[in-house]
Coordinates of C-alpha atoms in Angstrom, one line a residue:
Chain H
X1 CA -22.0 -18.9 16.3
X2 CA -18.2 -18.3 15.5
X3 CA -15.7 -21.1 17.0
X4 CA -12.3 -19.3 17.2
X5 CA -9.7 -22.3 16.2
X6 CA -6.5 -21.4 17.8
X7 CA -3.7 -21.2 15.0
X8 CA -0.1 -20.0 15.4
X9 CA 1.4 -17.1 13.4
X10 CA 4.5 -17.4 12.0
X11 CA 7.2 -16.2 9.2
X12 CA 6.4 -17.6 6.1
X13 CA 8.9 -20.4 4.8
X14 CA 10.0 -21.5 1.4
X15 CA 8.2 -24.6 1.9
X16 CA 4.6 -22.7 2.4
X17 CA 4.7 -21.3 -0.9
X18 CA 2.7 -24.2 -2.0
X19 CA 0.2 -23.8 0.2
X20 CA 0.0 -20.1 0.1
X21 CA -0.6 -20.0 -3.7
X22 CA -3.1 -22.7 -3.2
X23 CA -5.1 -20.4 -1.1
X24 CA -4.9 -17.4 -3.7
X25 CA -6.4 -19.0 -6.5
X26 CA -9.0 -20.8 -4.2
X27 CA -10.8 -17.5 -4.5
X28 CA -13.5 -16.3 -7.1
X29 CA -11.8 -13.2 -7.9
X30 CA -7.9 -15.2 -7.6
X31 CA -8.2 -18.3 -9.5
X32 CA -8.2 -16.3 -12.8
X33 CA -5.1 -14.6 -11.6
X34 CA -2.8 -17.7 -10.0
X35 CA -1.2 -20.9 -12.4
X36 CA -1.1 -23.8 -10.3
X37 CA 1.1 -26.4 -12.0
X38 CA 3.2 -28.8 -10.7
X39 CA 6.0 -27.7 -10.2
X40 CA 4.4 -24.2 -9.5
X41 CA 5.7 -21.6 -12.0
X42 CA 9.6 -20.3 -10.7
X43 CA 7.7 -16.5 -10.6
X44 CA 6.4 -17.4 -7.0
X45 CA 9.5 -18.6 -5.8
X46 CA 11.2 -15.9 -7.0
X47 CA 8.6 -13.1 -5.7
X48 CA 8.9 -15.3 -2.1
X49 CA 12.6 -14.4 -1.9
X50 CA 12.0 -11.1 -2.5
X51 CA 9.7 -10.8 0.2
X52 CA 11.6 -12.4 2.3
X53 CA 14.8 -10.5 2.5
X54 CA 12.8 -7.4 2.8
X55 CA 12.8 -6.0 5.8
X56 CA 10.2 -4.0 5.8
X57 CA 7.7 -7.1 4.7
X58 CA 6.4 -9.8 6.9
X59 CA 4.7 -12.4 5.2
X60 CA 3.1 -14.7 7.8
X61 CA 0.9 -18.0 7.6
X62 CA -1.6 -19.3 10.3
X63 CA -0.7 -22.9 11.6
X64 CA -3.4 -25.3 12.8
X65 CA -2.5 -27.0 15.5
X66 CA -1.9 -30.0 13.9
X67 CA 1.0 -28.4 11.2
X68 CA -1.3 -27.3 8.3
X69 CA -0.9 -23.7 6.7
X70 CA -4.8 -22.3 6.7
X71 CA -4.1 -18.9 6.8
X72 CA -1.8 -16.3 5.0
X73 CA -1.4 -12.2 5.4
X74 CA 1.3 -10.2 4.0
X75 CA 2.3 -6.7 6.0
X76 CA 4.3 -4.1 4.9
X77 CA 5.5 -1.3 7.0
X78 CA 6.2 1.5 5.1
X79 CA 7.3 5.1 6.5
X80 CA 6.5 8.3 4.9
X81 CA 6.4 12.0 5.4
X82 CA 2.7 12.9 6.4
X83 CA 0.8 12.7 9.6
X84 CA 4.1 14.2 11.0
X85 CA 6.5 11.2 9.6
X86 CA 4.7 8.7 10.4
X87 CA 4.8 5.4 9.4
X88 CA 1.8 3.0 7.2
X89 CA 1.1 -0.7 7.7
X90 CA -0.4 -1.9 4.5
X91 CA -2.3 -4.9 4.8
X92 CA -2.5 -7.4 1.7
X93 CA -3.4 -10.8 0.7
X94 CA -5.2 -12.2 3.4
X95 CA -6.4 -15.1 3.1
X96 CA -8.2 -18.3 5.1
X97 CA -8.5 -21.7 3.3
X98 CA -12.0 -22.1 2.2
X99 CA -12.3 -25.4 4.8
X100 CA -11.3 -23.4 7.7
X101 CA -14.1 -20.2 7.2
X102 CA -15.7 -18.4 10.1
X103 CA -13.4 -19.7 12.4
X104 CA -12.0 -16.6 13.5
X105 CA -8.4 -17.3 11.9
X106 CA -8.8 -14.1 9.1
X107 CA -9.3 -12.5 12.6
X108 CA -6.3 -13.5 14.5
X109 CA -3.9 -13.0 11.0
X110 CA -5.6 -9.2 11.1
X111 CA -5.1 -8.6 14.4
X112 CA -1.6 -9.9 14.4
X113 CA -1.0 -7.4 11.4
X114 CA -2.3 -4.4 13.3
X115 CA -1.0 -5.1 16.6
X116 CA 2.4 -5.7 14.9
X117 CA 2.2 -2.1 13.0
X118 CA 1.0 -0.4 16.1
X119 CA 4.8 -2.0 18.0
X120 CA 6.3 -0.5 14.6
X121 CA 4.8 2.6 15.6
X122 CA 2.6 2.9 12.9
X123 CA -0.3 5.2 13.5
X124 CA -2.3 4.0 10.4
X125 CA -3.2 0.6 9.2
X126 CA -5.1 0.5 5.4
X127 CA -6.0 -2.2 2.8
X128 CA -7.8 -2.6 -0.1
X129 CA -10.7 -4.7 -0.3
X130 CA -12.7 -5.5 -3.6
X131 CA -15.7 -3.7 -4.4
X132 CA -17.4 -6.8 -4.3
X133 CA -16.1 -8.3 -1.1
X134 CA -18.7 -7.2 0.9
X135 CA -18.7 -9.8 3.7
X136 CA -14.6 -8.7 4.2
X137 CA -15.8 -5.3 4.6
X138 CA -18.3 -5.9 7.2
X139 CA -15.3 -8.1 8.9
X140 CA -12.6 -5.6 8.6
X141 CA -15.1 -2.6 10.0
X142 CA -16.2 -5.2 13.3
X143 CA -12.3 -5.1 13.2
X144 CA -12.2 -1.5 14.1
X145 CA -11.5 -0.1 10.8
X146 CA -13.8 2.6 8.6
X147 CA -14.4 2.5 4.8
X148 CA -13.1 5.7 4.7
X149 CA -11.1 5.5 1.3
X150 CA -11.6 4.5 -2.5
X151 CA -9.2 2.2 -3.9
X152 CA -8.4 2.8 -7.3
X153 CA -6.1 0.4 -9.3
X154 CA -4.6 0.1 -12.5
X155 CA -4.4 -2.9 -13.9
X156 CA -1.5 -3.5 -16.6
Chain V
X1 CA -9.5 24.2 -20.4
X2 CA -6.1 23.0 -19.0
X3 CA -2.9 24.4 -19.4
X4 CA 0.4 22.5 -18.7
X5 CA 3.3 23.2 -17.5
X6 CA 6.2 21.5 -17.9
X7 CA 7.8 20.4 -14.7
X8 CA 10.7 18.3 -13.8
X9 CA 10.3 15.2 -11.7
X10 CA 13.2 14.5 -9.6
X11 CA 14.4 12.3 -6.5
X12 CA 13.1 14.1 -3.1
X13 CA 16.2 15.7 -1.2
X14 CA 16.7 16.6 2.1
X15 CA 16.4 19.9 1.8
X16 CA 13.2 19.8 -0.3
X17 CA 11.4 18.1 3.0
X18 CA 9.7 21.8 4.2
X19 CA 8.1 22.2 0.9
X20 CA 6.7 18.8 0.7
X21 CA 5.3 19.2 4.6
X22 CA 4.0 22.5 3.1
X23 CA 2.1 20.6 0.4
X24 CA 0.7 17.9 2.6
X25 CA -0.9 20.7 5.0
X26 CA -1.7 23.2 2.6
X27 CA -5.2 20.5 2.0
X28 CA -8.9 20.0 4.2
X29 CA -7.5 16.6 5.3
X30 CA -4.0 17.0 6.2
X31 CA -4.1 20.3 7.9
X32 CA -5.1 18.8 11.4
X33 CA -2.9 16.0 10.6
X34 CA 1.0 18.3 9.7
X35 CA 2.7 20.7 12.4
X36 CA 4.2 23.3 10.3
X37 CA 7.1 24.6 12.7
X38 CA 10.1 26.4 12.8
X39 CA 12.4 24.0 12.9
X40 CA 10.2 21.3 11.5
X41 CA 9.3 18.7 13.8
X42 CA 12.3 16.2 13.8
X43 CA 10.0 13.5 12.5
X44 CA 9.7 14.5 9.1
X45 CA 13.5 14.3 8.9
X46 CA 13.9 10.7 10.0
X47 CA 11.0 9.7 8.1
X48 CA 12.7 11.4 4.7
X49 CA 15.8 9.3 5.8
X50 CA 13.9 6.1 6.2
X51 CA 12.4 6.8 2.9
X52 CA 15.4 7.6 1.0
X53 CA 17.5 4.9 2.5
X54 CA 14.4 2.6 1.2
X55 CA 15.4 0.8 -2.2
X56 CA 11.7 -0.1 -2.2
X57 CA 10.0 3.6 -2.1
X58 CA 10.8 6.6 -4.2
X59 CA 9.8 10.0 -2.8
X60 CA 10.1 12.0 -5.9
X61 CA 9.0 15.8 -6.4
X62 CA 7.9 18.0 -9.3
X63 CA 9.6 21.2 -9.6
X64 CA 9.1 23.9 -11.9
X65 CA 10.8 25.2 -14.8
X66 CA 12.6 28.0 -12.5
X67 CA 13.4 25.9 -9.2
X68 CA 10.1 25.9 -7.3
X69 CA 9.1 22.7 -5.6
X70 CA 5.2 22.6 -6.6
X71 CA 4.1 18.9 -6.6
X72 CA 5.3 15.2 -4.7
X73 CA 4.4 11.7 -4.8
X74 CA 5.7 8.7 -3.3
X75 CA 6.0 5.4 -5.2
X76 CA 6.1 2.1 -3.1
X77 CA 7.1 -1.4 -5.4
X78 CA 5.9 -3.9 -3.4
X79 CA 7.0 -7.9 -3.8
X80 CA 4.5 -10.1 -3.2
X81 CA 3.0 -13.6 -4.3
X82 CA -0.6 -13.1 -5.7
X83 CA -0.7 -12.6 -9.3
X84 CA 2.2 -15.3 -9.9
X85 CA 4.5 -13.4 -7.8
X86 CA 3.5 -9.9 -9.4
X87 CA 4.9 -7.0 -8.0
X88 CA 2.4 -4.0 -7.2
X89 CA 3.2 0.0 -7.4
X90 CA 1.5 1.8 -4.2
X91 CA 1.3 5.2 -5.0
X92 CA 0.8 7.5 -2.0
X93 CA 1.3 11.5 -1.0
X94 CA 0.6 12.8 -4.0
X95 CA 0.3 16.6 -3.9
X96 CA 0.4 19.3 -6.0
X97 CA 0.9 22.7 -4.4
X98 CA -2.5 24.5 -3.7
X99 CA -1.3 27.9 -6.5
X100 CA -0.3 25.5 -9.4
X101 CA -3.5 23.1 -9.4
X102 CA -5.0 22.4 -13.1
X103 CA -1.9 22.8 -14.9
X104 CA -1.4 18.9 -15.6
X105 CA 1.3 19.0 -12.5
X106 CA -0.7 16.1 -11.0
X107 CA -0.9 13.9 -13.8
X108 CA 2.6 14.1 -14.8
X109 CA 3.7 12.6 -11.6
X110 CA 1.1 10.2 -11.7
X111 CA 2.5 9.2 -15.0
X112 CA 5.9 9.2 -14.0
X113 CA 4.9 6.4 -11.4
X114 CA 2.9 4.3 -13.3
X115 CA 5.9 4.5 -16.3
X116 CA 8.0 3.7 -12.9
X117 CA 6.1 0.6 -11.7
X118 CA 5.6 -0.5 -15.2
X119 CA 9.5 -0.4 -15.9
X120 CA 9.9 -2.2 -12.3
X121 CA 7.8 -5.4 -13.6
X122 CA 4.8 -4.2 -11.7
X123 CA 1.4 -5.6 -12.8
X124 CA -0.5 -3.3 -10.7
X125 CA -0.6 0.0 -9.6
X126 CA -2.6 0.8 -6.4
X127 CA -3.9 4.2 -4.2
X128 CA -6.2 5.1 -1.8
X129 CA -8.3 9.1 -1.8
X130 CA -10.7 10.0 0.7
X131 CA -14.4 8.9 -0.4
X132 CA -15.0 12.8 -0.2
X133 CA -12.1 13.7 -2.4
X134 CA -14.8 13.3 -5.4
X135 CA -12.3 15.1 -8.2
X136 CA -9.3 13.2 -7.5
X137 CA -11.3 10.4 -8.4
X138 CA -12.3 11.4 -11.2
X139 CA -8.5 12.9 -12.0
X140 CA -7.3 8.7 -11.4
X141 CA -10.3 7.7 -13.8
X142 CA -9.4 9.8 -16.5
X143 CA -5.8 8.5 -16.2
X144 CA -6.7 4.6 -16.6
X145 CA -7.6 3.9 -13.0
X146 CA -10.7 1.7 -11.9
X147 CA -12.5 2.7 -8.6
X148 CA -12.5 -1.2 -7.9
X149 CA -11.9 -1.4 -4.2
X150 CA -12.8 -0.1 -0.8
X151 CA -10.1 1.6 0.9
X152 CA -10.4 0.2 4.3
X153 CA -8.3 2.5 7.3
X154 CA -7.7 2.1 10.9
X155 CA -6.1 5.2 12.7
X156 CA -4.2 4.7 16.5

């Protein structure tokens, strides 16, 4: 059985970055990616900014309700010509502290994401989701959405 | 074997919106998805506004060597904290019009964006094609793309 913990959404701040980071390299596939030092390297402080005055980028954390950061989604909103002008959500960097699994927060973040592209009159919501990641993909379709695409990246 | 033609990759304009909505429906997917009118449907023209306004995205086009729009791609840089604050290209819309197909139109532009996100710090470039659209997966492979995601959609 899944207990749903009830966790607030909000803008992420300067002062989650921390935490945020944390949860990206607390991640089989992330920890080879992320440098946590202390102080963290000034690349993730620098990248936050730049989300941050974008307007077209919301980069949110979940809240537990007693103040800890266990949750993290970033969504862009980005317009384009097809499907008659509309525009995309893109979905990225989910994430749910490895403590706080299967209790419905990765559901509320998504949720949150889509409901908020749907008010930005998006008509399309996508993500990529590692090959591997099969448990996220079984998630995301009980979400509502279809493994319709390949993701292809290139990797510099 | 493949010819190439040499074509010139350029900013998207205005009044080069008709051809690009002519590209985008002239293809099995995203002829149930365009209306090809006359006047266009006012969407496309705020959504070419939103884009062009967009420091973020670049709606470029590929026009041939006497005028002829015959290929278009839009280029997202995204800012983002995973992969120390790494910035990812998100290529979408590419097209290449349906008369000037195996003539290396395609991968130019591709190149041109991955050049693009590479020259914008980018560590990662990232698209999603339909799982049916079999060659342009093989198309991305030959050009240094891995098929190492799902491309997970939700349509309103």
């Amino acid at each position: 059985m899944t207990t749903t913990s009830p966790v607030t959404i909000r803008r992420a701040r300067r002062d989650d970055v921390g935490a945020i980071v944390a949860m990206l390299a607390d991640d089989r596939l992330g920890s080879a990616r992320e440098r946590i030092e202390d102080p963290l390297p000034e690349s993730y402080f620098r990248a936050f900014e730049a989300v941050d005055r974008d307007p077209n980028i919301q980069l949110v954390v979940a809240e537990s309700a007693d103040g800890i950061v266990v949750g993290c989604l970033q969504l862009c909103v980005l317009p384009g010509l097809s499907s008659q002008g509309a525009s995309r959500g893109l979905i990225e960097d989910v994430r749910v502290a490895s403590h706080c699994r299967s209790q419905g927060i990765g559901e509320q973040l998504v949720q949150w994401a889509v409901a908020e592209a749907r008010a930005k009159n998006c008509k399309l919501v996508e993500l990529l989701t590692h090959q591997t990641r099969v448990d996220a993909q079984r998630f995301y379709v009980r979400l509502g959405f279809a493994a319709s695409h390949v993701g292809m990246t290139l990797r510099f």
